[in-house]
């Protein structure tokens, strides 16, 4: 799998490159700015682009805007956004537009090679990845009637894993429950939250994220 790394911190960028190479990925390019990342991506057409949300010159949302531009020009390239802090605004809204092959991971996760490689592989395969801390922040907001508070504790666990982009099979493995039990919990979540059941993983993530943002 070919990846590019866009991160303005040279130290972190080099660390990411080394971790990815040791995990068997081909690092096809590096960039220190969003503009440079788009140029690199256009030349090497990577499977996945790892991109910092805050990049020069303003260090606000250059990475998010670059991610949108990259998806428009290279729709088959997955994008994994990286952030130092939990930001549930622009990044989540961008993912909600088209969550397929999109991910959002906090930088403190990249030190765990298992977390990083899993996220890159899933995004490259067209799945959606949302950092658990981001999901926890969304679920921890004040709720309106009919929000996640109507769910049982187990259903809330299932909802959180769905929002992270986990499949039913992955949810079953994580919670040590049967596939049939998982299907029941997922069905209950959709019913109680008034969401249309979505067989495709990225579509149900879209529904869950939209609900969590609105609540």
mmCIF file with all atom_site columns, C-alpha atoms in Angstrom:
data_model
loop_
_atom_site.group_PDB
_atom_site.id
_atom_site.type_symbol
_atom_site.label_atom_id
_atom_site.label_alt_id
_atom_site.label_comp_id
_atom_site.label_asym_id
_atom_site.label_entity_id
_atom_site.label_seq_id
_atom_site.pdbx_PDB_ins_code
_atom_site.Cartn_x
_atom_site.Cartn_y
_atom_site.Cartn_z
_atom_site.occupancy
_atom_site.B_iso_or_equiv
_atom_site.pdbx_formal_charge
_atom_site.auth_seq_id
_atom_site.auth_comp_id
_atom_site.auth_asym_id
_atom_site.auth_atom_id
_atom_site.pdbx_PDB_model_num
ATOM 1   C CA . UNK A 1 1   ? 0.000   0.000   0.000  1.00 0.00 ? 1   UNK A CA 1
ATOM 2   C CA . UNK A 1 2   ? 1.383   3.412   -1.035 1.00 0.00 ? 2   UNK A CA 1
ATOM 3   C CA . UNK A 1 3   ? 1.004   6.333   1.364  1.00 0.00 ? 3   UNK A CA 1
ATOM 4   C CA . UNK A 1 4   ? 2.083   9.955   1.645  1.00 0.00 ? 4   UNK A CA 1
ATOM 5   C CA . UNK A 1 5   ? 2.636   11.797  4.919  1.00 0.00 ? 5   UNK A CA 1
ATOM 6   C CA . UNK A 1 6   ? 1.742   15.499  5.254  1.00 0.00 ? 6   UNK A CA 1
ATOM 7   C CA . UNK A 1 7   ? 2.881   16.936  8.592  1.00 0.00 ? 7   UNK A CA 1
ATOM 8   C CA . UNK A 1 8   ? 4.665   20.244  9.216  1.00 0.00 ? 8   UNK A CA 1
ATOM 9   C CA . UNK A 1 9   ? 6.584   18.953  12.249 1.00 0.00 ? 9   UNK A CA 1
ATOM 10  C CA . UNK A 1 10  ? 9.704   17.396  10.739 1.00 0.00 ? 10  UNK A CA 1
ATOM 11  C CA . UNK A 1 11  ? 10.309  15.224  13.798 1.00 0.00 ? 11  UNK A CA 1
ATOM 12  C CA . UNK A 1 12  ? 6.797   13.777  13.817 1.00 0.00 ? 12  UNK A CA 1
ATOM 13  C CA . UNK A 1 13  ? 6.767   13.379  10.035 1.00 0.00 ? 13  UNK A CA 1
ATOM 14  C CA . UNK A 1 14  ? 10.013  11.413  10.064 1.00 0.00 ? 14  UNK A CA 1
ATOM 15  C CA . UNK A 1 15  ? 8.689   9.298   12.921 1.00 0.00 ? 15  UNK A CA 1
ATOM 16  C CA . UNK A 1 16  ? 5.515   8.500   11.013 1.00 0.00 ? 16  UNK A CA 1
ATOM 17  C CA . UNK A 1 17  ? 7.475   7.619   7.894  1.00 0.00 ? 17  UNK A CA 1
ATOM 18  C CA . UNK A 1 18  ? 9.697   5.250   9.840  1.00 0.00 ? 18  UNK A CA 1
ATOM 19  C CA . UNK A 1 19  ? 6.769   3.553   11.585 1.00 0.00 ? 19  UNK A CA 1
ATOM 20  C CA . UNK A 1 20  ? 4.906   3.093   8.316  1.00 0.00 ? 20  UNK A CA 1
ATOM 21  C CA . UNK A 1 21  ? 7.933   1.713   6.501  1.00 0.00 ? 21  UNK A CA 1
ATOM 22  C CA . UNK A 1 22  ? 8.655   -0.724  9.314  1.00 0.00 ? 22  UNK A CA 1
ATOM 23  C CA . UNK A 1 23  ? 5.033   -1.868  9.104  1.00 0.00 ? 23  UNK A CA 1
ATOM 24  C CA . UNK A 1 24  ? 5.473   -2.692  5.414  1.00 0.00 ? 24  UNK A CA 1
ATOM 25  C CA . UNK A 1 25  ? 3.901   0.374   3.780  1.00 0.00 ? 25  UNK A CA 1
ATOM 26  C CA . UNK A 1 26  ? 5.546   2.187   0.879  1.00 0.00 ? 26  UNK A CA 1
ATOM 27  C CA . UNK A 1 27  ? 5.947   5.888   1.704  1.00 0.00 ? 27  UNK A CA 1
ATOM 28  C CA . UNK A 1 28  ? 5.667   7.475   -1.728 1.00 0.00 ? 28  UNK A CA 1
ATOM 29  C CA . UNK A 1 29  ? 6.068   11.072  -0.575 1.00 0.00 ? 29  UNK A CA 1
ATOM 30  C CA . UNK A 1 30  ? 6.332   13.553  2.282  1.00 0.00 ? 30  UNK A CA 1
ATOM 31  C CA . UNK A 1 31  ? 5.043   17.110  2.646  1.00 0.00 ? 31  UNK A CA 1
ATOM 32  C CA . UNK A 1 32  ? 5.304   19.957  5.120  1.00 0.00 ? 32  UNK A CA 1
ATOM 33  C CA . UNK A 1 33  ? 2.383   22.011  3.821  1.00 0.00 ? 33  UNK A CA 1
ATOM 34  C CA . UNK A 1 34  ? -1.103  21.278  2.503  1.00 0.00 ? 34  UNK A CA 1
ATOM 35  C CA . UNK A 1 35  ? -0.204  22.666  -0.922 1.00 0.00 ? 35  UNK A CA 1
ATOM 36  C CA . UNK A 1 36  ? 2.853   20.453  -1.117 1.00 0.00 ? 36  UNK A CA 1
ATOM 37  C CA . UNK A 1 37  ? 0.742   17.453  -0.057 1.00 0.00 ? 37  UNK A CA 1
ATOM 38  C CA . UNK A 1 38  ? -1.694  18.014  -2.929 1.00 0.00 ? 38  UNK A CA 1
ATOM 39  C CA . UNK A 1 39  ? 1.201   18.300  -5.361 1.00 0.00 ? 39  UNK A CA 1
ATOM 40  C CA . UNK A 1 40  ? 2.798   15.091  -4.073 1.00 0.00 ? 40  UNK A CA 1
ATOM 41  C CA . UNK A 1 41  ? -0.517  13.238  -4.218 1.00 0.00 ? 41  UNK A CA 1
ATOM 42  C CA . UNK A 1 42  ? -1.153  14.330  -7.804 1.00 0.00 ? 42  UNK A CA 1
ATOM 43  C CA . UNK A 1 43  ? 2.226   12.943  -8.838 1.00 0.00 ? 43  UNK A CA 1
ATOM 44  C CA . UNK A 1 44  ? 2.287   9.624   -6.983 1.00 0.00 ? 44  UNK A CA 1
ATOM 45  C CA . UNK A 1 45  ? -1.457  8.888   -6.611 1.00 0.00 ? 45  UNK A CA 1
ATOM 46  C CA . UNK A 1 46  ? -1.199  7.144   -3.217 1.00 0.00 ? 46  UNK A CA 1
ATOM 47  C CA . UNK A 1 47  ? -3.679  4.706   -1.720 1.00 0.00 ? 47  UNK A CA 1
ATOM 48  C CA . UNK A 1 48  ? -3.810  6.738   1.498  1.00 0.00 ? 48  UNK A CA 1
ATOM 49  C CA . UNK A 1 49  ? -2.757  10.248  2.498  1.00 0.00 ? 49  UNK A CA 1
ATOM 50  C CA . UNK A 1 50  ? -2.004  10.946  6.165  1.00 0.00 ? 50  UNK A CA 1
ATOM 51  C CA . UNK A 1 51  ? -2.643  14.633  6.691  1.00 0.00 ? 51  UNK A CA 1
ATOM 52  C CA . UNK A 1 52  ? -2.327  16.926  9.698  1.00 0.00 ? 52  UNK A CA 1
ATOM 53  C CA . UNK A 1 53  ? -5.473  19.011  10.246 1.00 0.00 ? 53  UNK A CA 1
ATOM 54  C CA . UNK A 1 54  ? -3.545  22.168  11.223 1.00 0.00 ? 54  UNK A CA 1
ATOM 55  C CA . UNK A 1 55  ? -0.825  23.114  8.758  1.00 0.00 ? 55  UNK A CA 1
ATOM 56  C CA . UNK A 1 56  ? 0.988   26.275  7.605  1.00 0.00 ? 56  UNK A CA 1
ATOM 57  C CA . UNK A 1 57  ? 0.486   29.109  7.057  1.00 0.00 ? 57  UNK A CA 1
ATOM 58  C CA . UNK A 1 58  ? -2.341  29.711  9.572  1.00 0.00 ? 58  UNK A CA 1
ATOM 59  C CA . UNK A 1 59  ? -2.345  26.344  11.368 1.00 0.00 ? 59  UNK A CA 1
ATOM 60  C CA . UNK A 1 60  ? -6.147  26.236  11.456 1.00 0.00 ? 60  UNK A CA 1
ATOM 61  C CA . UNK A 1 61  ? -7.921  24.049  8.887  1.00 0.00 ? 61  UNK A CA 1
ATOM 62  C CA . UNK A 1 62  ? -5.486  23.840  5.950  1.00 0.00 ? 62  UNK A CA 1
ATOM 63  C CA . UNK A 1 63  ? -5.331  20.070  6.262  1.00 0.00 ? 63  UNK A CA 1
ATOM 64  C CA . UNK A 1 64  ? -9.115  19.706  6.238  1.00 0.00 ? 64  UNK A CA 1
ATOM 65  C CA . UNK A 1 65  ? -9.461  21.892  3.149  1.00 0.00 ? 65  UNK A CA 1
ATOM 66  C CA . UNK A 1 66  ? -6.646  20.005  1.445  1.00 0.00 ? 66  UNK A CA 1
ATOM 67  C CA . UNK A 1 67  ? -8.377  16.715  2.275  1.00 0.00 ? 67  UNK A CA 1
ATOM 68  C CA . UNK A 1 68  ? -11.520 17.932  0.521  1.00 0.00 ? 68  UNK A CA 1
ATOM 69  C CA . UNK A 1 69  ? -9.536  19.014  -2.522 1.00 0.00 ? 69  UNK A CA 1
ATOM 70  C CA . UNK A 1 70  ? -7.656  15.720  -2.612 1.00 0.00 ? 70  UNK A CA 1
ATOM 71  C CA . UNK A 1 71  ? -10.864 13.689  -2.494 1.00 0.00 ? 71  UNK A CA 1
ATOM 72  C CA . UNK A 1 72  ? -12.264 15.722  -5.380 1.00 0.00 ? 72  UNK A CA 1
ATOM 73  C CA . UNK A 1 73  ? -9.205  15.181  -7.552 1.00 0.00 ? 73  UNK A CA 1
ATOM 74  C CA . UNK A 1 74  ? -8.373  11.632  -6.403 1.00 0.00 ? 74  UNK A CA 1
ATOM 75  C CA . UNK A 1 75  ? -11.623 10.049  -5.146 1.00 0.00 ? 75  UNK A CA 1
ATOM 76  C CA . UNK A 1 76  ? -10.016 6.619   -4.783 1.00 0.00 ? 76  UNK A CA 1
ATOM 77  C CA . UNK A 1 77  ? -7.359  7.887   -2.376 1.00 0.00 ? 77  UNK A CA 1
ATOM 78  C CA . UNK A 1 78  ? -8.204  7.413   1.280  1.00 0.00 ? 78  UNK A CA 1
ATOM 79  C CA . UNK A 1 79  ? -7.522  10.266  3.695  1.00 0.00 ? 79  UNK A CA 1
ATOM 80  C CA . UNK A 1 80  ? -6.506  9.843   7.323  1.00 0.00 ? 80  UNK A CA 1
ATOM 81  C CA . UNK A 1 81  ? -6.650  13.177  9.158  1.00 0.00 ? 81  UNK A CA 1
ATOM 82  C CA . UNK A 1 82  ? -4.371  13.601  12.169 1.00 0.00 ? 82  UNK A CA 1
ATOM 83  C CA . UNK A 1 83  ? -4.960  16.037  15.013 1.00 0.00 ? 83  UNK A CA 1
ATOM 84  C CA . UNK A 1 84  ? -3.174  17.004  18.205 1.00 0.00 ? 84  UNK A CA 1
ATOM 85  C CA . UNK A 1 85  ? -6.485  17.827  19.893 1.00 0.00 ? 85  UNK A CA 1
ATOM 86  C CA . UNK A 1 86  ? -10.061 16.549  19.784 1.00 0.00 ? 86  UNK A CA 1
ATOM 87  C CA . UNK A 1 87  ? -11.803 18.705  17.187 1.00 0.00 ? 87  UNK A CA 1
ATOM 88  C CA . UNK A 1 88  ? -15.396 17.784  16.427 1.00 0.00 ? 88  UNK A CA 1
ATOM 89  C CA . UNK A 1 89  ? -16.220 20.627  14.049 1.00 0.00 ? 89  UNK A CA 1
ATOM 90  C CA . UNK A 1 90  ? -14.876 20.883  10.507 1.00 0.00 ? 90  UNK A CA 1
ATOM 91  C CA . UNK A 1 91  ? -13.149 17.504  10.449 1.00 0.00 ? 91  UNK A CA 1
ATOM 92  C CA . UNK A 1 92  ? -16.296 15.574  11.361 1.00 0.00 ? 92  UNK A CA 1
ATOM 93  C CA . UNK A 1 93  ? -18.425 17.642  8.971  1.00 0.00 ? 93  UNK A CA 1
ATOM 94  C CA . UNK A 1 94  ? -16.003 16.837  6.154  1.00 0.00 ? 94  UNK A CA 1
ATOM 95  C CA . UNK A 1 95  ? -16.215 13.130  6.954  1.00 0.00 ? 95  UNK A CA 1
ATOM 96  C CA . UNK A 1 96  ? -20.005 13.301  7.082  1.00 0.00 ? 96  UNK A CA 1
ATOM 97  C CA . UNK A 1 97  ? -20.102 14.433  3.457  1.00 0.00 ? 97  UNK A CA 1
ATOM 98  C CA . UNK A 1 98  ? -18.583 11.173  2.250  1.00 0.00 ? 98  UNK A CA 1
ATOM 99  C CA . UNK A 1 99  ? -17.205 8.945   5.003  1.00 0.00 ? 99  UNK A CA 1
ATOM 100 C CA . UNK A 1 100 ? -16.008 6.175   2.677  1.00 0.00 ? 100 UNK A CA 1
ATOM 101 C CA . UNK A 1 101 ? -12.226 5.960   2.882  1.00 0.00 ? 101 UNK A CA 1
ATOM 102 C CA . UNK A 1 102 ? -11.984 8.730   5.454  1.00 0.00 ? 102 UNK A CA 1
ATOM 103 C CA . UNK A 1 103 ? -10.416 8.628   8.887  1.00 0.00 ? 103 UNK A CA 1
ATOM 104 C CA . UNK A 1 104 ? -9.759  10.915  11.842 1.00 0.00 ? 104 UNK A CA 1
ATOM 105 C CA . UNK A 1 105 ? -7.092  9.884   14.354 1.00 0.00 ? 105 UNK A CA 1
ATOM 106 C CA . UNK A 1 106 ? -5.523  11.726  17.279 1.00 0.00 ? 106 UNK A CA 1
ATOM 107 C CA . UNK A 1 107 ? -1.750  11.989  17.143 1.00 0.00 ? 107 UNK A CA 1
ATOM 108 C CA . UNK A 1 108 ? -1.320  10.281  20.497 1.00 0.00 ? 108 UNK A CA 1
ATOM 109 C CA . UNK A 1 109 ? -2.553  7.104   18.773 1.00 0.00 ? 109 UNK A CA 1
ATOM 110 C CA . UNK A 1 110 ? 0.248   6.978   16.217 1.00 0.00 ? 110 UNK A CA 1
ATOM 111 C CA . UNK A 1 111 ? 2.745   5.820   18.834 1.00 0.00 ? 111 UNK A CA 1
ATOM 112 C CA . UNK A 1 112 ? 0.759   2.570   18.910 1.00 0.00 ? 112 UNK A CA 1
ATOM 113 C CA . UNK A 1 113 ? 1.831   0.908   15.678 1.00 0.00 ? 113 UNK A CA 1
ATOM 114 C CA . UNK A 1 114 ? -1.141  -1.436  15.826 1.00 0.00 ? 114 UNK A CA 1
ATOM 115 C CA . UNK A 1 115 ? -3.621  1.456   16.005 1.00 0.00 ? 115 UNK A CA 1
ATOM 116 C CA . UNK A 1 116 ? -1.857  3.327   13.202 1.00 0.00 ? 116 UNK A CA 1
ATOM 117 C CA . UNK A 1 117 ? -1.536  0.437   10.771 1.00 0.00 ? 117 UNK A CA 1
ATOM 118 C CA . UNK A 1 118 ? -5.109  -0.683  11.416 1.00 0.00 ? 118 UNK A CA 1
ATOM 119 C CA . UNK A 1 119 ? -6.393  2.818   10.654 1.00 0.00 ? 119 UNK A CA 1
ATOM 120 C CA . UNK A 1 120 ? -4.326  3.159   7.476  1.00 0.00 ? 120 UNK A CA 1
ATOM 121 C CA . UNK A 1 121 ? -5.384  -0.254  6.177  1.00 0.00 ? 121 UNK A CA 1
ATOM 122 C CA . UNK A 1 122 ? -9.054  0.354   6.915  1.00 0.00 ? 122 UNK A CA 1
ATOM 123 C CA . UNK A 1 123 ? -9.070  3.778   5.277  1.00 0.00 ? 123 UNK A CA 1
ATOM 124 C CA . UNK A 1 124 ? -7.206  2.354   2.287  1.00 0.00 ? 124 UNK A CA 1
ATOM 125 C CA . UNK A 1 125 ? -9.868  -0.346  1.993  1.00 0.00 ? 125 UNK A CA 1
ATOM 126 C CA . UNK A 1 126 ? -12.597 2.296   1.828  1.00 0.00 ? 126 UNK A CA 1
ATOM 127 C CA . UNK A 1 127 ? -13.719 1.996   5.449  1.00 0.00 ? 127 UNK A CA 1
ATOM 128 C CA . UNK A 1 128 ? -14.280 4.817   7.913  1.00 0.00 ? 128 UNK A CA 1
ATOM 129 C CA . UNK A 1 129 ? -12.160 5.355   11.019 1.00 0.00 ? 129 UNK A CA 1
ATOM 130 C CA . UNK A 1 130 ? -13.044 7.755   13.840 1.00 0.00 ? 130 UNK A CA 1
ATOM 131 C CA . UNK A 1 131 ? -10.875 8.099   16.936 1.00 0.00 ? 131 UNK A CA 1
ATOM 132 C CA . UNK A 1 132 ? -12.639 6.776   20.073 1.00 0.00 ? 132 UNK A CA 1
ATOM 133 C CA . UNK A 1 133 ? -11.908 10.040  21.921 1.00 0.00 ? 133 UNK A CA 1
ATOM 134 C CA . UNK A 1 134 ? -13.697 12.002  19.207 1.00 0.00 ? 134 UNK A CA 1
ATOM 135 C CA . UNK A 1 135 ? -16.700 9.696   19.490 1.00 0.00 ? 135 UNK A CA 1
ATOM 136 C CA . UNK A 1 136 ? -16.650 10.027  23.287 1.00 0.00 ? 136 UNK A CA 1
ATOM 137 C CA . UNK A 1 137 ? -16.661 13.831  22.976 1.00 0.00 ? 137 UNK A CA 1
ATOM 138 C CA . UNK A 1 138 ? -19.642 13.726  20.602 1.00 0.00 ? 138 UNK A CA 1
ATOM 139 C CA . UNK A 1 139 ? -21.555 11.317  22.816 1.00 0.00 ? 139 UNK A CA 1
ATOM 140 C CA . UNK A 1 140 ? -20.770 13.362  25.909 1.00 0.00 ? 140 UNK A CA 1
ATOM 141 C CA . UNK A 1 141 ? -22.523 16.501  24.685 1.00 0.00 ? 141 UNK A CA 1
ATOM 142 C CA . UNK A 1 142 ? -25.806 17.589  26.322 1.00 0.00 ? 142 UNK A CA 1
ATOM 143 C CA . UNK A 1 143 ? -28.606 15.529  24.835 1.00 0.00 ? 143 UNK A CA 1
ATOM 144 C CA . UNK A 1 144 ? -32.006 16.304  23.442 1.00 0.00 ? 144 UNK A CA 1
ATOM 145 C CA . UNK A 1 145 ? -35.028 14.017  23.806 1.00 0.00 ? 145 UNK A CA 1
ATOM 146 C CA . UNK A 1 146 ? -34.542 10.883  21.754 1.00 0.00 ? 146 UNK A CA 1
ATOM 147 C CA . UNK A 1 147 ? -30.740 11.123  21.888 1.00 0.00 ? 147 UNK A CA 1
ATOM 148 C CA . UNK A 1 148 ? -28.315 8.412   23.001 1.00 0.00 ? 148 UNK A CA 1
ATOM 149 C CA . UNK A 1 149 ? -29.620 8.620   26.572 1.00 0.00 ? 149 UNK A CA 1
ATOM 150 C CA . UNK A 1 150 ? -32.586 6.483   25.473 1.00 0.00 ? 150 UNK A CA 1
ATOM 151 C CA . UNK A 1 151 ? -30.185 3.609   24.835 1.00 0.00 ? 151 UNK A CA 1
ATOM 152 C CA . UNK A 1 152 ? -29.147 0.912   27.271 1.00 0.00 ? 152 UNK A CA 1
ATOM 153 C CA . UNK A 1 153 ? -25.487 0.884   28.399 1.00 0.00 ? 153 UNK A CA 1
ATOM 154 C CA . UNK A 1 154 ? -24.723 -1.962  25.976 1.00 0.00 ? 154 UNK A CA 1
ATOM 155 C CA . UNK A 1 155 ? -26.473 -0.173  23.102 1.00 0.00 ? 155 UNK A CA 1
ATOM 156 C CA . UNK A 1 156 ? -24.383 2.918   23.837 1.00 0.00 ? 156 UNK A CA 1
ATOM 157 C CA . UNK A 1 157 ? -21.248 0.780   23.575 1.00 0.00 ? 157 UNK A CA 1
ATOM 158 C CA . UNK A 1 158 ? -22.466 -0.531  20.233 1.00 0.00 ? 158 UNK A CA 1
ATOM 159 C CA . UNK A 1 159 ? -23.296 2.999   19.059 1.00 0.00 ? 159 UNK A CA 1
ATOM 160 C CA . UNK A 1 160 ? -19.809 4.217   19.977 1.00 0.00 ? 160 UNK A CA 1
ATOM 161 C CA . UNK A 1 161 ? -18.170 1.395   18.024 1.00 0.00 ? 161 UNK A CA 1
ATOM 162 C CA . UNK A 1 162 ? -20.468 2.020   15.057 1.00 0.00 ? 162 UNK A CA 1
ATOM 163 C CA . UNK A 1 163 ? -19.424 5.685   15.112 1.00 0.00 ? 163 UNK A CA 1
ATOM 164 C CA . UNK A 1 164 ? -15.775 4.604   15.074 1.00 0.00 ? 164 UNK A CA 1
ATOM 165 C CA . UNK A 1 165 ? -16.521 2.811   11.805 1.00 0.00 ? 165 UNK A CA 1
ATOM 166 C CA . UNK A 1 166 ? -16.486 -0.735  13.178 1.00 0.00 ? 166 UNK A CA 1
ATOM 167 C CA . UNK A 1 167 ? -18.335 -3.472  11.319 1.00 0.00 ? 167 UNK A CA 1
ATOM 168 C CA . UNK A 1 168 ? -20.787 -5.814  13.061 1.00 0.00 ? 168 UNK A CA 1
ATOM 169 C CA . UNK A 1 169 ? -18.116 -8.501  13.058 1.00 0.00 ? 169 UNK A CA 1
ATOM 170 C CA . UNK A 1 170 ? -15.604 -6.185  14.717 1.00 0.00 ? 170 UNK A CA 1
ATOM 171 C CA . UNK A 1 171 ? -18.196 -5.089  17.286 1.00 0.00 ? 171 UNK A CA 1
ATOM 172 C CA . UNK A 1 172 ? -18.928 -8.722  18.146 1.00 0.00 ? 172 UNK A CA 1
ATOM 173 C CA . UNK A 1 173 ? -15.233 -9.416  18.662 1.00 0.00 ? 173 UNK A CA 1
ATOM 174 C CA . UNK A 1 174 ? -14.667 -6.271  20.715 1.00 0.00 ? 174 UNK A CA 1
ATOM 175 C CA . UNK A 1 175 ? -17.646 -6.846  23.037 1.00 0.00 ? 175 UNK A CA 1
ATOM 176 C CA . UNK A 1 176 ? -17.374 -10.649 23.120 1.00 0.00 ? 176 UNK A CA 1
ATOM 177 C CA . UNK A 1 177 ? -20.952 -11.148 21.944 1.00 0.00 ? 177 UNK A CA 1
ATOM 178 C CA . UNK A 1 178 ? -22.467 -13.232 19.169 1.00 0.00 ? 178 UNK A CA 1
ATOM 179 C CA . UNK A 1 179 ? -23.162 -11.906 15.684 1.00 0.00 ? 179 UNK A CA 1
ATOM 180 C CA . UNK A 1 180 ? -26.904 -12.335 16.270 1.00 0.00 ? 180 UNK A CA 1
ATOM 181 C CA . UNK A 1 181 ? -26.755 -10.322 19.497 1.00 0.00 ? 181 UNK A CA 1
ATOM 182 C CA . UNK A 1 182 ? -24.805 -7.587  17.740 1.00 0.00 ? 182 UNK A CA 1
ATOM 183 C CA . UNK A 1 183 ? -27.387 -7.414  14.962 1.00 0.00 ? 183 UNK A CA 1
ATOM 184 C CA . UNK A 1 184 ? -30.133 -7.053  17.576 1.00 0.00 ? 184 UNK A CA 1
ATOM 185 C CA . UNK A 1 185 ? -28.298 -4.215  19.346 1.00 0.00 ? 185 UNK A CA 1
ATOM 186 C CA . UNK A 1 186 ? -27.608 -2.424  16.057 1.00 0.00 ? 186 UNK A CA 1
ATOM 187 C CA . UNK A 1 187 ? -31.251 -2.730  15.038 1.00 0.00 ? 187 UNK A CA 1
ATOM 188 C CA . UNK A 1 188 ? -32.346 -1.356  18.433 1.00 0.00 ? 188 UNK A CA 1
ATOM 189 C CA . UNK A 1 189 ? -29.953 1.588   18.124 1.00 0.00 ? 189 UNK A CA 1
ATOM 190 C CA . UNK A 1 190 ? -31.309 2.560   14.723 1.00 0.00 ? 190 UNK A CA 1
ATOM 191 C CA . UNK A 1 191 ? -34.896 2.153   15.888 1.00 0.00 ? 191 UNK A CA 1
ATOM 192 C CA . UNK A 1 192 ? -34.526 4.155   19.107 1.00 0.00 ? 192 UNK A CA 1
ATOM 193 C CA . UNK A 1 193 ? -32.601 6.964   17.402 1.00 0.00 ? 193 UNK A CA 1
ATOM 194 C CA . UNK A 1 194 ? -34.940 7.113   14.433 1.00 0.00 ? 194 UNK A CA 1
ATOM 195 C CA . UNK A 1 195 ? -32.200 6.309   11.914 1.00 0.00 ? 195 UNK A CA 1
ATOM 196 C CA . UNK A 1 196 ? -32.704 4.371   8.717  1.00 0.00 ? 196 UNK A CA 1
ATOM 197 C CA . UNK A 1 197 ? -30.902 0.996   8.828  1.00 0.00 ? 197 UNK A CA 1
ATOM 198 C CA . UNK A 1 198 ? -27.821 1.106   6.582  1.00 0.00 ? 198 UNK A CA 1
ATOM 199 C CA . UNK A 1 199 ? -26.218 -2.152  5.403  1.00 0.00 ? 199 UNK A CA 1
ATOM 200 C CA . UNK A 1 200 ? -23.052 -0.411  4.172  1.00 0.00 ? 200 UNK A CA 1
ATOM 201 C CA . UNK A 1 201 ? -20.613 0.391   6.974  1.00 0.00 ? 201 UNK A CA 1
ATOM 202 C CA . UNK A 1 202 ? -19.738 3.884   5.766  1.00 0.00 ? 202 UNK A CA 1
ATOM 203 C CA . UNK A 1 203 ? -23.404 4.817   5.321  1.00 0.00 ? 203 UNK A CA 1
ATOM 204 C CA . UNK A 1 204 ? -24.299 3.845   8.846  1.00 0.00 ? 204 UNK A CA 1
ATOM 205 C CA . UNK A 1 205 ? -21.321 5.793   10.157 1.00 0.00 ? 205 UNK A CA 1
ATOM 206 C CA . UNK A 1 206 ? -22.678 8.788   8.263  1.00 0.00 ? 206 UNK A CA 1
ATOM 207 C CA . UNK A 1 207 ? -26.061 8.352   9.939  1.00 0.00 ? 207 UNK A CA 1
ATOM 208 C CA . UNK A 1 208 ? -24.552 7.978   13.401 1.00 0.00 ? 208 UNK A CA 1
ATOM 209 C CA . UNK A 1 209 ? -22.238 10.972  13.023 1.00 0.00 ? 209 UNK A CA 1
ATOM 210 C CA . UNK A 1 210 ? -25.066 13.119  11.717 1.00 0.00 ? 210 UNK A CA 1
ATOM 211 C CA . UNK A 1 211 ? -27.184 12.160  14.723 1.00 0.00 ? 211 UNK A CA 1
ATOM 212 C CA . UNK A 1 212 ? -24.403 12.795  17.237 1.00 0.00 ? 212 UNK A CA 1
ATOM 213 C CA . UNK A 1 213 ? -23.634 16.198  15.737 1.00 0.00 ? 213 UNK A CA 1
ATOM 214 C CA . UNK A 1 214 ? -27.271 17.221  15.786 1.00 0.00 ? 214 UNK A CA 1
ATOM 215 C CA . UNK A 1 215 ? -28.003 16.041  19.317 1.00 0.00 ? 215 UNK A CA 1
#
